[in-house]
CSV table of C-alpha atoms in Angstrom, one decimal:
chain,number,residue,atom,x,y,z
A,1,TRP,CA,-18.2,-2.5,-37.8
A,2,THR,CA,-19.7,-1.5,-41.1
A,3,PHE,CA,-21.7,-3.8,-43.4
A,4,ILE,CA,-22.9,-3.2,-47.0
A,5,PRO,CA,-25.2,-6.0,-48.2
A,6,ALA,CA,-25.0,-7.0,-51.8
A,7,ASN,CA,-28.7,-7.9,-51.9
A,8,ASP,CA,-31.9,-6.9,-50.0
A,9,GLY,CA,-32.6,-9.4,-47.2
A,10,VAL,CA,-32.6,-10.0,-43.5
A,11,LEU,CA,-29.5,-9.5,-41.4
A,12,THR,CA,-29.3,-11.5,-38.2
A,13,LEU,CA,-26.6,-10.7,-35.7
A,14,SER,CA,-26.1,-12.4,-32.3
A,15,THR,CA,-23.6,-12.3,-29.5
A,16,THR,CA,-24.4,-15.9,-28.4
A,17,ASN,CA,-21.5,-17.4,-26.4
A,18,SER,CA,-20.1,-14.1,-25.3
A,19,THR,CA,-18.7,-14.1,-21.8
A,20,PHE,CA,-20.4,-10.8,-20.8
A,21,ASP,CA,-23.8,-9.1,-20.8
A,22,THR,CA,-24.0,-7.4,-24.2
A,23,LEU,CA,-25.9,-4.6,-25.9
A,24,MET,CA,-26.2,-4.3,-29.7
A,25,ALA,CA,-27.5,-1.7,-32.2
A,26,LEU,CA,-27.7,-1.4,-36.0
A,27,TYR,CA,-27.5,2.1,-37.6
A,28,THR,CA,-27.8,3.6,-41.0
A,29,THR,CA,-27.3,7.2,-42.0
A,30,ASN,CA,-29.9,9.9,-42.7
A,31,SER,CA,-27.3,11.7,-44.8
A,32,PRO,CA,-26.2,9.4,-47.6
A,33,THR,CA,-24.2,12.0,-49.5
A,34,THR,CA,-21.9,13.0,-46.6
A,35,ASN,CA,-18.4,11.5,-46.2
A,36,VAL,CA,-18.3,12.4,-42.5
A,37,ILE,CA,-20.3,10.2,-40.3
A,38,THR,CA,-21.1,11.4,-36.8
A,39,PHE,CA,-23.5,10.1,-34.2
A,40,SER,CA,-25.9,12.9,-35.0
A,41,ASN,CA,-26.5,11.7,-38.6
A,42,LEU,CA,-26.9,8.0,-37.7
A,43,VAL,CA,-30.4,6.5,-37.4
A,44,ALA,CA,-30.9,3.5,-35.2
A,45,VAL,CA,-32.8,0.8,-37.1
A,46,ALA,CA,-32.6,-2.0,-34.5
A,47,ASP,CA,-31.3,-2.5,-31.0
A,48,ASN,CA,-31.4,-5.2,-28.4
A,49,ASP,CA,-30.2,-5.8,-24.8
A,50,ASP,CA,-31.2,-9.4,-24.0
A,51,ALA,CA,-32.4,-11.7,-26.8
A,52,TYR,CA,-35.0,-13.1,-24.5
A,53,ASP,CA,-35.7,-13.3,-20.7
A,54,GLY,CA,-33.1,-15.2,-18.8
A,55,VAL,CA,-30.1,-14.6,-21.1
A,56,THR,CA,-27.5,-11.9,-21.4
A,57,PHE,CA,-26.6,-12.1,-25.1
A,58,SER,CA,-28.1,-9.8,-27.7
A,59,LYS,CA,-29.8,-10.6,-31.0
A,60,ILE,CA,-31.0,-8.5,-33.9
A,61,SER,CA,-32.9,-9.6,-37.1
A,62,GLN,CA,-33.5,-6.7,-39.4
A,63,THR,CA,-34.5,-6.2,-43.0
A,64,VAL,CA,-31.6,-4.5,-44.9
A,65,LEU,CA,-31.4,-2.9,-48.4
A,66,ALA,CA,-28.7,-3.7,-51.0
A,67,ASN,CA,-25.9,-1.2,-51.2
A,68,HIS,CA,-26.8,0.7,-48.1
A,69,VAL,CA,-24.2,1.2,-45.4
A,70,TYR,CA,-25.0,-0.1,-41.9
A,71,TRP,CA,-23.0,0.3,-38.7
A,72,ILE,CA,-23.0,-2.3,-36.0
A,73,ALA,CA,-22.3,-1.3,-32.4
A,74,ILE,CA,-21.7,-3.9,-29.6
A,75,ASP,CA,-21.1,-2.8,-26.1
A,76,GLY,CA,-21.2,-4.3,-22.6
A,77,PHE,CA,-24.2,-3.6,-20.4
A,78,ASP,CA,-23.3,-1.3,-17.5
A,79,GLY,CA,-19.7,-1.3,-18.6
A,80,ALA,CA,-19.3,-5.1,-18.8
A,81,SER,CA,-16.5,-6.4,-21.0
A,82,GLY,CA,-15.2,-9.8,-22.1
A,83,VAL,CA,-15.0,-11.9,-25.2
């Protein structure tokens, strides 16, 4: 997914209530003038496996800047899947 905030602020994402063990990451680009986005020009700004000990959902809270493009990646830990 992509996200472009209208204002500076804090973005909070969570996979609470997912049925599988999740991983999550938030990326921006180090090459804002390019129209081609590849993994090599993405910069991780936040990532999380387990929000806290004893749970399998992920949570990120990150300061974001207005009009910057952010990419959100969610995956299953060790190939896990679900809803």
